Amino acid sequence: MNILLSYASIPVTTAVYLEKAMRRSCGVITHGPTISREILEQWDLLAVEKKS
């Protein structure tokens, strides 16, 4: 089975956790914008990024 996930790649999105779980049992293709390091710094999300 193959799954297509479309979402903005932010370390704290539910989709990130779903993607990791689904990759264990099926093929996953992701689509969507990524958030720049500058934005992660502005939003104070770098600590979260390191945990994911």
mmCIF file of C-alpha atoms in Angstrom:
data_model
loop_
_atom_site.group_PDB
_atom_site.id
_atom_site.type_symbol
_atom_site.label_atom_id
_atom_site.label_comp_id
_atom_site.label_asym_id
_atom_site.label_seq_id
_atom_site.Cartn_x
_atom_site.Cartn_y
_atom_site.Cartn_z
ATOM 1 C CA MET A 1 0.000 0.000 0.000
ATOM 2 C CA ASN A 2 1.190 3.524 -0.760
ATOM 3 C CA ILE A 3 0.059 6.681 1.041
ATOM 4 C CA LEU A 4 0.332 10.292 -0.134
ATOM 5 C CA LEU A 5 0.574 12.879 2.671
ATOM 6 C CA SER A 6 0.282 16.554 1.851
ATOM 7 C CA TYR A 7 1.141 18.965 4.662
ATOM 8 C CA ALA A 8 3.410 21.830 5.683
ATOM 9 C CA SER A 9 6.496 20.262 7.180
ATOM 10 C CA ILE A 10 6.686 21.701 10.675
ATOM 11 C CA PRO A 11 8.254 19.461 13.374
ATOM 12 C CA VAL A 12 5.194 19.586 15.635
ATOM 13 C CA THR A 13 2.477 18.693 13.106
ATOM 14 C CA THR A 14 0.452 15.549 13.627
ATOM 15 C CA ALA A 15 1.348 14.569 10.069
ATOM 16 C CA VAL A 16 5.026 14.175 11.032
ATOM 17 C CA TYR A 17 4.109 11.549 13.624
ATOM 18 C CA LEU A 18 1.658 9.831 11.253
ATOM 19 C CA GLU A 19 4.310 9.722 8.530
ATOM 20 C CA LYS A 20 6.827 8.044 10.843
ATOM 21 C CA ALA A 21 4.263 5.468 11.970
ATOM 22 C CA MET A 22 3.015 4.687 8.456
ATOM 23 C CA ARG A 23 6.533 4.269 7.042
ATOM 24 C CA ARG A 24 6.859 1.160 9.219
ATOM 25 C CA SER A 25 4.162 -0.671 7.260
ATOM 26 C CA CYS A 26 3.719 0.998 3.854
ATOM 27 C CA GLY A 27 5.200 3.365 1.312
ATOM 28 C CA VAL A 28 4.770 7.067 2.054
ATOM 29 C CA ILE A 29 5.201 9.974 -0.331
ATOM 30 C CA THR A 30 5.071 13.473 1.127
ATOM 31 C CA HIS A 31 4.179 16.707 -0.593
ATOM 32 C CA GLY A 32 4.044 20.268 0.643
ATOM 33 C CA PRO A 33 6.103 23.261 1.675
ATOM 34 C CA THR A 34 8.909 23.096 4.197
ATOM 35 C CA ILE A 35 9.462 25.697 6.868
ATOM 36 C CA SER A 36 12.808 27.499 6.757
ATOM 37 C CA ARG A 37 15.263 27.402 9.622
ATOM 38 C CA GLU A 38 14.771 31.153 10.032
ATOM 39 C CA ILE A 39 11.041 30.679 10.660
ATOM 40 C CA LEU A 40 11.733 27.837 13.099
ATOM 41 C CA GLU A 41 14.033 30.188 15.022
ATOM 42 C CA GLN A 42 11.457 32.993 15.013
ATOM 43 C CA TRP A 43 8.755 30.625 16.272
ATOM 44 C CA ASP A 44 11.189 29.107 18.815
ATOM 45 C CA LEU A 45 10.724 25.596 17.412
ATOM 46 C CA LEU A 46 14.341 24.488 17.010
ATOM 47 C CA ALA A 47 14.233 22.452 20.221
ATOM 48 C CA VAL A 48 11.212 20.590 18.874
ATOM 49 C CA GLU A 49 12.930 20.008 15.532
ATOM 50 C CA LYS A 50 15.835 18.260 17.281
ATOM 51 C CA LYS A 51 13.471 15.846 19.055
ATOM 52 C CA SER A 52 11.690 14.693 15.909
#
